[in-house]
Coordinates of C-alpha atoms in Angstrom, one line a residue:
M1 CA -20.3 58.3 51.0
P2 CA -17.3 58.0 53.2
N3 CA -16.7 60.6 55.6
A4 CA -20.3 61.6 55.2
T5 CA -20.6 62.1 59.2
V6 CA -17.5 64.3 59.3
Q7 CA -18.7 67.8 60.2
T8 CA -16.5 70.0 58.2
K9 CA -17.3 73.6 57.7
I10 CA -17.3 74.3 54.0
D11 CA -16.7 78.0 52.9
P12 CA -18.8 79.2 50.0
I13 CA -15.8 79.9 47.6
T14 CA -14.5 76.3 48.3
L15 CA -18.0 75.1 47.6
E16 CA -18.4 76.6 44.1
V17 CA -14.7 75.8 43.1
I18 CA -15.2 72.1 43.9
R19 CA -19.0 72.1 42.4
H20 CA -17.7 73.4 39.1
G21 CA -14.3 71.8 39.2
I22 CA -15.5 68.2 39.5
I23 CA -17.8 68.8 36.4
S24 CA -15.0 70.3 34.6
I25 CA -12.8 67.5 35.1
C26 CA -15.3 65.2 33.6
D27 CA -15.7 67.7 30.7
Q28 CA -12.1 67.7 30.0
I29 CA -11.9 63.8 29.8
D30 CA -15.0 64.0 27.5
A31 CA -13.0 66.3 25.4
N32 CA -10.0 63.9 25.5
M33 CA -12.1 61.0 24.4
T34 CA -13.1 63.1 21.1
R35 CA -9.4 63.7 20.4
T36 CA -7.9 60.2 21.2
A37 CA -10.6 57.8 19.9
F38 CA -10.1 55.6 16.9
S39 CA -13.8 55.0 15.5
P40 CA -16.2 57.7 14.5
Y41 CA -18.7 56.4 16.6
I42 CA -16.8 57.7 19.4
Y43 CA -14.8 60.7 17.9
E44 CA -17.7 62.1 16.0
Y45 CA -21.0 60.6 17.3
K46 CA -19.9 60.9 20.8
D47 CA -21.3 57.5 22.1
Y48 CA -19.9 57.8 25.6
A49 CA -20.1 59.5 28.8
V50 CA -17.7 60.6 31.6
G51 CA -18.9 60.2 35.3
F52 CA -17.3 60.3 38.8
V53 CA -19.1 58.1 41.6
S54 CA -18.7 57.8 45.2
A55 CA -17.0 55.0 47.1
T56 CA -20.3 53.1 47.2
G57 CA -21.2 53.9 43.5
D58 CA -23.6 56.8 43.8
L59 CA -23.4 59.3 41.0
L60 CA -21.6 62.5 42.1
A61 CA -20.9 64.3 38.6
Q62 CA -21.1 63.6 35.0
S63 CA -19.6 65.4 31.7
T64 CA -22.3 67.8 30.4
G65 CA -22.3 66.5 27.0
G66 CA -22.3 62.7 27.8
M67 CA -25.0 60.3 26.8
P68 CA -27.8 60.5 29.5
V69 CA -28.8 56.9 29.3
F70 CA -25.1 55.9 30.2
V71 CA -24.6 58.0 33.3
A72 CA -28.1 58.3 34.6
D73 CA -27.5 54.8 36.4
S74 CA -25.3 52.4 34.5
V75 CA -22.1 53.9 35.8
G76 CA -23.1 53.5 39.1
A77 CA -24.5 50.0 38.7
A78 CA -21.3 48.8 37.2
V79 CA -19.2 50.1 40.2
K80 CA -21.7 48.7 42.7
D81 CA -21.3 45.2 41.1
G82 CA -17.5 45.6 41.3
L83 CA -17.7 46.2 45.0
E84 CA -19.8 43.3 45.3
V85 CA -17.8 40.8 43.1
Y86 CA -14.4 41.9 44.5
G87 CA -15.0 43.7 47.7
R88 CA -13.7 47.2 48.6
E89 CA -10.6 45.7 50.2
N90 CA -9.5 44.0 46.7
L91 CA -9.8 47.1 44.7
H92 CA -6.3 48.7 44.6
K93 CA -4.5 51.9 43.1
G94 CA -3.9 51.0 39.5
D95 CA -7.0 48.6 39.0
V96 CA -9.1 49.0 36.0
I97 CA -12.5 47.1 35.9
V98 CA -14.8 46.7 33.0
C99 CA -18.3 45.7 33.0
N100 CA -21.1 45.4 30.2
H101 CA -23.2 42.5 31.8
A102 CA -26.7 42.5 31.0
A103 CA -27.7 41.5 34.4
I104 CA -26.2 44.8 35.7
Q105 CA -26.1 47.2 32.9
G106 CA -29.3 46.3 31.5
Q107 CA -28.2 47.7 28.0
H108 CA -26.9 46.1 24.9
L109 CA -23.4 44.6 25.3
N110 CA -21.6 47.3 23.2
N111 CA -22.0 49.9 26.2
T112 CA -19.0 48.9 28.5
V113 CA -18.2 50.9 31.6
M114 CA -14.5 51.1 32.6
Y115 CA -13.6 52.7 35.9
T116 CA -10.6 52.8 38.3
P117 CA -10.5 53.7 42.0
V118 CA -9.6 57.2 43.1
L119 CA -7.2 57.3 46.3
A120 CA -6.2 60.3 48.2
G121 CA -4.9 61.3 51.5
E122 CA -1.4 61.7 52.8
K123 CA -0.9 58.0 52.5
G124 CA -2.6 57.8 49.2
D125 CA -4.9 55.0 50.5
E126 CA -8.3 56.5 51.2
L127 CA -10.8 55.7 48.7
I128 CA -12.9 58.6 47.9
G129 CA -14.6 57.3 44.6
F130 CA -14.1 55.8 41.1
F131 CA -13.6 57.7 37.9
A132 CA -15.6 56.0 35.2
V133 CA -16.1 56.2 31.3
N134 CA -18.8 54.3 29.6
C135 CA -18.2 53.9 26.0
H136 CA -20.1 52.1 23.1
W137 CA -17.6 49.5 21.9
I138 CA -18.2 49.4 18.0
D139 CA -18.3 45.5 17.9
I140 CA -18.1 42.8 20.5
G141 CA -18.9 39.6 18.7
G142 CA -22.2 38.2 18.2
S143 CA -24.2 37.3 15.1
A144 CA -24.2 40.7 13.3
I145 CA -21.6 43.2 12.5
G146 CA -21.6 45.7 15.2
S147 CA -23.1 43.2 17.5
V148 CA -26.8 44.5 17.2
S149 CA -28.9 42.0 15.3
Y150 CA -32.6 43.2 14.9
S151 CA -33.6 39.4 14.9
S152 CA -31.7 38.3 18.1
T153 CA -33.9 36.5 20.6
D154 CA -31.5 36.4 23.6
I155 CA -28.6 38.0 25.0
F156 CA -26.2 35.4 24.1
M157 CA -26.7 36.1 20.3
E158 CA -25.5 39.5 20.8
G159 CA -21.7 39.1 21.8
L160 CA -19.2 38.9 24.8
Q161 CA -20.4 39.6 28.2
L162 CA -17.9 40.8 30.8
R163 CA -19.1 41.0 34.2
S164 CA -16.9 43.2 36.3
I165 CA -13.4 41.9 35.0
K166 CA -10.1 43.5 35.9
M167 CA -8.4 44.5 32.7
W168 CA -5.7 46.3 35.0
S169 CA -4.3 45.0 38.3
K170 CA -2.1 47.2 40.5
G171 CA -0.9 49.3 37.5
E172 CA -0.3 46.4 35.2
P173 CA -2.4 45.3 32.3
I174 CA -3.7 41.8 32.3
E175 CA -2.7 40.6 28.8
E176 CA -5.1 37.5 28.9
V177 CA -8.3 39.9 29.0
Y178 CA -6.9 42.1 26.1
R179 CA -6.5 39.0 23.9
I180 CA -10.1 37.8 24.8
I181 CA -11.5 41.0 23.7
E182 CA -9.3 41.5 20.6
N183 CA -10.3 38.1 19.4
N184 CA -14.2 38.8 19.9
T185 CA -14.3 41.8 17.6
R186 CA -14.7 42.3 13.9
F187 CA -12.7 45.5 14.2
P188 CA -9.7 45.1 16.4
L189 CA -7.8 47.9 15.5
E190 CA -10.6 50.5 16.2
L191 CA -11.9 48.8 19.2
M192 CA -8.5 48.4 20.8
G193 CA -7.8 52.0 20.0
D194 CA -10.9 53.2 21.6
I195 CA -10.1 51.2 24.8
E196 CA -6.8 53.0 25.0
A197 CA -8.6 56.4 24.8
Q198 CA -11.1 55.1 27.4
L199 CA -8.3 54.0 29.6
G200 CA -6.5 57.1 29.4
G201 CA -9.4 59.1 30.3
C202 CA -9.9 56.9 33.5
F203 CA -6.4 57.3 34.4
L204 CA -6.1 61.3 33.8
G205 CA -9.8 61.8 35.4
R206 CA -8.4 59.8 38.5
D207 CA -5.4 61.9 38.7
L208 CA -7.1 65.1 38.4
T209 CA -9.7 64.2 41.0
Q210 CA -7.1 63.0 43.3
D211 CA -5.2 66.2 43.0
M212 CA -8.4 68.2 43.8
A213 CA -9.2 66.0 46.8
N214 CA -5.7 66.4 48.1
K215 CA -5.5 70.1 47.5
Y216 CA -8.6 70.6 49.8
S217 CA -8.1 67.5 51.9
P218 CA -10.3 64.5 51.3
A219 CA -12.4 65.4 54.3
V220 CA -13.3 68.9 52.9
F221 CA -13.7 67.5 49.5
L222 CA -16.3 64.7 50.4
G223 CA -18.0 67.1 52.8
T224 CA -18.4 69.5 50.0
L225 CA -19.9 66.9 47.8
D226 CA -22.3 66.0 50.5
V227 CA -23.4 69.6 50.7
I228 CA -23.8 69.7 47.0
L229 CA -26.1 66.7 47.0
D230 CA -28.1 68.0 49.7
Q231 CA -28.4 71.3 47.8
C232 CA -29.7 69.6 44.6
E233 CA -32.0 67.5 46.6
A234 CA -33.6 70.5 48.4
A235 CA -34.0 72.4 45.0
T236 CA -35.6 69.3 43.3
R237 CA -38.0 68.9 46.1
E238 CA -39.0 72.6 46.0
K239 CA -39.9 72.2 42.3
I240 CA -42.0 69.0 42.9
R241 CA -44.0 70.8 45.5
A242 CA -45.0 73.4 43.0
I243 CA -46.9 70.6 40.9
P244 CA -50.6 69.8 42.2
D245 CA -50.7 66.4 43.9
G246 CA -52.3 63.9 41.9
V247 CA -52.0 60.8 39.6
Y248 CA -51.2 61.6 36.0
Q249 CA -50.8 59.0 33.2
H250 CA -50.5 58.5 29.3
E251 CA -50.2 55.6 27.2
A252 CA -48.7 55.0 23.8
F253 CA -47.2 52.1 21.7
L254 CA -44.5 50.9 19.6
D255 CA -45.2 49.3 16.2
N256 CA -43.6 46.0 17.0
D257 CA -40.3 44.4 18.3
G258 CA -38.8 43.3 15.1
V259 CA -39.6 39.7 15.6
R260 CA -43.5 39.7 16.2
D261 CA -45.7 42.0 14.2
E262 CA -47.5 43.1 17.5
K263 CA -47.9 46.5 19.0
I264 CA -46.0 47.0 22.3
P265 CA -48.0 49.3 24.8
I266 CA -46.1 51.9 26.7
R267 CA -47.9 52.9 29.8
V268 CA -46.5 55.5 32.3
K269 CA -48.1 56.8 35.4
V270 CA -46.8 59.5 37.5
I271 CA -47.8 60.3 41.1
V272 CA -47.0 63.5 42.8
A273 CA -47.4 63.8 46.5
G274 CA -45.9 66.8 48.3
D275 CA -42.2 66.9 47.5
E276 CA -41.7 63.5 46.0
M277 CA -42.6 61.9 42.5
T278 CA -43.2 58.3 41.8
I279 CA -43.0 56.8 38.4
D280 CA -45.0 53.8 38.3
Y281 CA -44.5 51.2 35.4
S282 CA -46.8 48.8 36.8
E283 CA -48.8 48.5 33.5
M284 CA -45.6 48.5 31.2
S285 CA -45.6 45.9 28.4
P286 CA -44.0 42.6 29.3
Q287 CA -40.7 41.9 28.0
V288 CA -40.7 40.8 24.4
R289 CA -39.2 38.3 22.2
G290 CA -37.2 40.9 20.2
C291 CA -34.1 42.7 21.0
V292 CA -35.9 46.1 22.2
N293 CA -35.8 45.1 25.9
S294 CA -33.7 46.6 28.7
G295 CA -32.8 45.8 32.3
F296 CA -34.0 47.4 35.5
F297 CA -31.1 49.9 36.0
G298 CA -30.3 50.7 32.4
G299 CA -34.0 50.7 31.3
G300 CA -36.7 51.7 33.6
R301 CA -34.6 53.8 36.0
T302 CA -32.6 55.5 33.2
C303 CA -35.9 56.6 31.4
A304 CA -37.3 57.9 34.9
R305 CA -34.2 59.9 35.6
V306 CA -33.9 61.5 32.1
G307 CA -37.5 62.3 31.8
F308 CA -37.5 63.8 35.4
K309 CA -34.2 65.7 34.7
Y310 CA -35.6 67.1 31.4
L311 CA -38.8 68.2 32.9
I312 CA -38.5 68.8 36.5
A313 CA -34.9 69.2 37.6
T314 CA -33.8 71.1 34.3
D315 CA -31.3 73.6 36.3
E316 CA -29.8 70.9 38.5
P317 CA -26.8 68.7 37.8
A318 CA -27.3 65.3 37.3
N319 CA -26.3 63.5 40.5
E320 CA -27.7 61.2 43.3
G321 CA -28.9 64.3 45.3
T322 CA -31.0 65.5 42.3
F323 CA -32.8 62.0 42.0
R324 CA -33.3 61.5 45.6
P325 CA -37.0 62.6 45.6
L326 CA -37.5 60.4 42.5
K327 CA -39.3 57.0 43.3
M328 CA -40.1 54.3 41.1
I329 CA -42.5 51.3 40.9
L330 CA -41.1 48.9 38.3
P331 CA -42.1 45.1 38.6
E332 CA -39.6 42.4 37.2
G333 CA -40.0 41.0 33.7
T334 CA -41.2 44.3 31.8
L335 CA -39.8 45.7 28.6
I336 CA -37.7 48.1 30.6
S337 CA -36.7 45.5 33.6
A338 CA -36.3 42.4 31.5
E339 CA -34.5 39.3 32.5
A340 CA -30.7 39.3 32.1
T341 CA -31.0 36.7 29.3
A342 CA -33.4 38.9 27.2
A343 CA -32.3 40.2 23.8
M344 CA -31.2 43.8 24.3
G345 CA -29.4 44.9 21.2
L346 CA -31.8 47.6 20.4
Y347 CA -32.5 48.5 24.2
S348 CA -33.1 52.2 23.8
I349 CA -35.9 51.7 21.2
P350 CA -38.6 52.3 23.7
F351 CA -36.9 55.3 25.8
P352 CA -38.0 58.1 23.8
T353 CA -41.6 57.1 23.8
V354 CA -41.5 56.3 27.7
I355 CA -39.8 59.7 28.3
D356 CA -42.5 61.3 25.7
C357 CA -45.3 59.7 27.9
F358 CA -43.9 61.0 31.3
I359 CA -44.2 64.6 29.7
K360 CA -47.4 64.0 28.3
A361 CA -48.9 62.7 31.4
L362 CA -48.0 65.9 33.3
E363 CA -49.8 68.1 30.8
P364 CA -52.9 68.7 33.0
A365 CA -50.5 69.8 35.9
L366 CA -48.0 71.7 33.9
P367 CA -49.5 73.2 30.6
Q368 CA -47.1 75.8 30.3
R369 CA -44.1 73.7 30.6
V370 CA -44.8 70.2 28.7
T371 CA -43.7 69.9 25.1
G372 CA -45.3 68.1 22.2
A373 CA -43.6 64.5 21.7
H374 CA -40.4 64.5 20.0
F375 CA -39.8 62.1 16.8
G376 CA -39.4 59.6 19.5
T377 CA -37.6 56.6 17.7
F378 CA -34.0 55.4 17.3
S379 CA -34.1 56.2 13.5
S380 CA -30.9 54.3 12.8
L381 CA -29.8 53.4 9.2
S382 CA -26.5 51.3 8.6
F383 CA -24.6 49.9 5.7
G384 CA -22.4 47.0 6.4
G385 CA -20.5 44.2 4.7
R386 CA -16.9 43.6 3.3
R387 CA -14.8 45.9 1.4
V388 CA -14.2 44.9 -2.1
D389 CA -10.6 45.7 -2.2
T390 CA -9.4 44.0 1.2
G391 CA -12.3 41.9 2.4
A392 CA -12.3 43.7 5.7
Y393 CA -15.5 44.2 7.5
F394 CA -17.0 47.7 7.6
K395 CA -20.2 49.1 9.3
A396 CA -21.4 52.7 8.5
N397 CA -23.7 53.6 11.2
D398 CA -25.8 56.8 10.5
S399 CA -28.3 58.2 13.1
G400 CA -31.5 59.8 12.1
H401 CA -31.7 63.0 14.1
G402 CA -35.2 64.4 14.2
G403 CA -37.6 67.2 15.5
W404 CA -38.3 67.7 19.0
G405 CA -41.5 69.0 20.4
A406 CA -42.7 72.7 20.6
C407 CA -43.3 74.4 23.8
A408 CA -45.3 77.3 25.2
T409 CA -42.7 80.0 24.3
H410 CA -41.0 78.6 20.9
D411 CA -41.0 76.4 18.0
G412 CA -39.6 72.8 18.5
A413 CA -35.7 72.4 18.0
G414 CA -34.1 70.0 15.8
P415 CA -33.0 67.9 14.1
F416 CA -31.4 66.4 17.2
R417 CA -31.0 63.1 18.4
T418 CA -33.5 61.8 21.3
M419 CA -33.7 63.0 24.8
A420 CA -32.3 59.6 25.6
H421 CA -29.1 60.3 23.6
G422 CA -28.2 63.8 24.4
D423 CA -25.5 65.7 22.6
T424 CA -24.6 62.8 20.4
R425 CA -23.8 64.2 16.8
L426 CA -24.3 63.5 13.1
I427 CA -21.0 62.1 11.4
P428 CA -20.0 64.6 8.8
I429 CA -20.8 63.7 5.4
E430 CA -17.3 64.2 4.0
L431 CA -16.0 61.8 6.4
Q432 CA -18.5 59.2 5.7
E433 CA -18.0 59.5 2.0
S434 CA -14.2 59.0 2.6
M435 CA -14.7 56.0 4.7
Y436 CA -17.5 54.2 3.0
P437 CA -18.8 53.1 -0.3
F438 CA -21.6 55.6 -0.7
R439 CA -22.2 59.1 -1.6
V440 CA -24.6 61.5 -0.2
E441 CA -26.6 63.3 -2.9
E442 CA -29.0 65.2 -0.7
F443 CA -29.2 66.3 2.6
R444 CA -32.0 68.9 3.9
L445 CA -34.7 69.7 6.3
R446 CA -38.0 67.6 5.6
Q447 CA -40.6 70.1 4.8
D448 CA -44.0 69.6 6.8
S449 CA -42.5 67.1 9.2
G450 CA -43.0 69.4 12.3
G451 CA -46.4 69.3 13.9
A452 CA -48.6 72.3 13.1
G453 CA -49.3 74.5 16.2
Q454 CA -49.3 78.1 17.6
W455 CA -45.8 76.9 18.1
R456 CA -44.5 74.5 15.3
G457 CA -42.8 71.2 16.1
G458 CA -39.1 70.8 15.3
L459 CA -38.1 69.4 11.6
G460 CA -36.8 66.0 10.7
F461 CA -34.4 65.7 7.6
D462 CA -34.4 64.0 4.3
K463 CA -31.0 62.3 3.5
Q464 CA -30.3 60.5 0.3
Y465 CA -27.4 57.9 -0.5
V466 CA -26.3 56.4 -3.7
L467 CA -24.4 53.1 -3.3
L468 CA -21.1 52.9 -4.8
A469 CA -20.6 49.1 -4.1
P470 CA -22.7 46.2 -3.1
C471 CA -23.4 45.9 0.6
E472 CA -26.1 45.2 3.1
L473 CA -28.7 47.6 4.7
W474 CA -30.1 47.9 8.2
A475 CA -32.8 50.2 9.0
N476 CA -34.8 50.7 12.2
F477 CA -37.7 53.2 12.4
D478 CA -40.7 53.0 14.8
R479 CA -43.7 55.0 16.0
I480 CA -45.3 54.9 12.5
G481 CA -48.5 54.1 14.1
C482 CA -48.0 56.5 17.0
P483 CA -46.6 59.6 15.4
P484 CA -45.3 62.4 17.6
W485 CA -48.2 64.0 19.2
G486 CA -49.2 67.8 19.8
V487 CA -50.1 69.2 23.1
Q488 CA -52.6 71.9 23.8
N489 CA -54.6 71.3 20.8
A490 CA -51.7 71.3 18.3
K491 CA -51.0 68.6 15.8
A492 CA -48.7 65.6 15.4
G493 CA -45.4 65.6 13.5
K494 CA -44.8 63.2 10.6
S495 CA -43.1 59.8 11.5
G496 CA -39.9 58.7 9.7
Q497 CA -39.4 56.2 6.8
V498 CA -36.9 54.6 4.6
L499 CA -37.1 54.3 1.0
V500 CA -35.0 52.1 -1.3
L501 CA -34.9 52.7 -5.1
K502 CA -33.4 49.8 -7.1
N503 CA -31.3 50.9 -9.9
G504 CA -33.5 51.0 -13.0
Q505 CA -36.6 50.6 -11.1
Q506 CA -39.5 53.2 -10.6
E507 CA -41.4 52.3 -7.7
P508 CA -39.2 52.5 -4.3
E509 CA -39.6 50.0 -1.5
L510 CA -40.8 51.3 1.7
L511 CA -38.9 49.9 4.8
Y512 CA -39.2 50.5 8.6
K513 CA -37.4 47.7 10.2
T514 CA -35.1 45.4 8.1
E515 CA -31.6 43.9 8.2
N516 CA -29.2 42.5 5.9
C517 CA -31.2 43.8 3.0
P518 CA -28.9 43.6 0.0
V519 CA -28.3 46.9 -2.0
A520 CA -26.3 47.1 -5.2
A521 CA -24.0 49.8 -6.8
G522 CA -26.3 52.5 -8.2
D523 CA -29.2 51.9 -5.8
R524 CA -30.5 54.8 -3.9
V525 CA -31.6 54.9 -0.2
R526 CA -33.5 57.8 1.2
M527 CA -33.9 58.3 5.0
S528 CA -36.5 60.6 6.1
T529 CA -36.7 61.4 9.9
G530 CA -39.8 62.5 11.9
G531 CA -40.6 65.7 13.4
G532 CA -41.8 67.0 16.6
G533 CA -45.5 67.7 17.8
G534 CA -46.7 71.3 17.9
Y535 CA -47.8 73.3 20.9
G536 CA -51.1 75.2 20.9
D537 CA -53.9 75.8 18.3
P538 CA -52.4 76.2 14.8
R539 CA -54.8 78.9 14.0
K540 CA -53.3 81.1 16.6
R541 CA -49.8 81.1 15.0
P542 CA -49.1 84.6 13.7
T543 CA -49.7 85.0 10.0
D544 CA -46.1 86.4 9.6
L545 CA -44.5 83.3 11.2
V546 CA -46.3 80.9 8.8
A547 CA -45.2 83.0 5.9
K548 CA -41.7 83.0 7.0
D549 CA -41.9 79.2 7.5
V550 CA -43.1 78.9 3.9
I551 CA -40.4 81.1 2.5
R552 CA -37.7 79.0 4.4
G553 CA -39.2 75.9 2.9
F554 CA -40.0 74.6 6.5
V555 CA -43.9 74.4 5.7
S556 CA -45.4 74.0 2.3
I557 CA -48.1 76.3 0.8
A558 CA -50.7 73.5 1.1
S559 CA -50.0 73.0 4.7
A560 CA -50.0 76.7 5.4
R561 CA -53.6 76.7 3.9
D562 CA -54.9 73.4 5.5
D563 CA -53.3 73.4 9.0
Y564 CA -52.7 77.1 9.6
G565 CA -55.5 78.7 7.6
V566 CA -53.0 81.1 5.9
I567 CA -53.3 81.6 2.3
I568 CA -50.0 82.6 0.5
D569 CA -50.4 84.4 -2.7
S570 CA -48.1 84.4 -5.9
T571 CA -46.4 87.4 -4.5
G572 CA -45.5 85.8 -1.2
G573 CA -48.3 87.7 0.7
A574 CA -50.1 86.1 3.5
K575 CA -53.6 86.3 5.0
R576 CA -56.1 84.2 7.3
E577 CA -58.8 82.5 5.5

């Protein structure tokens, strides 16, 4: 950071005001994005994140509800590339840069970082950092509606790449760049509206951060941030020191890459030595032909940071100080450090499993802190095509939230999105039905989906649609062969699935990965999401908790008997076998 060598005495009140103030600014911009965006992917699902990074691209603060996979490293990576492309001397007040380039971001091309310099000081010319918003652009060209094709085999099939391009220069928009983007999307109204929300967030975040820096002086502001990073580092190192030194590992697998029907091994090794932790991906699967690859920064480093933050640095804010004790061994050309030309449309598919493996690996060292695996898959379902009345494109993306793993003190949570997705939300059914040609006729928790244990895994859900017009179906479910495992002798949760019942037929078709599947008016589609793994021996679960689960419909009478050894009689009474 600039001014890192300036010795400025920071009083504790100022320290706390700036510590919480900079995060509060990010949260304010997060809320503004929700209020001003045009597409439900942003204003409902919240597929974006807000961050403030240093003048050298190091993460200093992020919004508390933002997508972890965005701010964990992709924001800083974009800024560092912009500095390399333009040079610090060519980034001016009022410049706005965008980047989604696979070689830099290492994620699908929809994820586009937009950022602007923050300048402070008496003359307003001291660069103190960059304010950034990483936002999922709903369509940026490519072979499929929404730019994500399960059958893509290279990045060039997935849309428009923008490597550190200025959209604004010295306070003026560059119309040619706007025209390029507008003419490379199927949803120009929604996308250009989201871009304006993203732009407004960058500008307001810039101004608020500049005001705070000028209030205390840039030297005090930057000095305080240095102190905060050092404090976070010290706290994290202390937590690592409490873990026994050793080498811990776990292995799982994905079903396939959507192109080849071959299992994809996920191998994670964790090395604890003193106050440092190293994530070793040396035995990770090589990159694959399908689109489930990701790059070094947007893939392997992101997974390492999200898992580390979840299990080790739970109480510390996400910033570079928190992650200083975390090291990584990641060779080039793996599933999560793929070449820039690899297909990345579904880049985040492996992430939940990589994170689950990191947690499971540490079970021998942290038996009281680890959790059962969560449902561990993207679980996406989409309907798309052209509207019957106008011929315009539409794409209804629905996310399959599922159950998280149980821990040593309570049942698993859920249904939520994966650990890689953070606080992304379900789009309300009323909104879906008003915008898209289907009706939701059932939506409930999925009985018996959580893994049995002394503490039960979280539940997935069942959601059934009836189509009102012909369209095409996309579905993506994984971890069927490797369901969410339990820990400490608990049982696994159920995997997810999609059923399609054609109008007039009795036998449903079972789907896991598909695209462009035609469905007609009157057809029904049922999405069932997975549950989380349990914690501890199911036979140690108190009888009254099993009975309560049965009454609530979380657990069936058969599961209570077979998994927990509890007999529920006709009056609702419960007893152990």
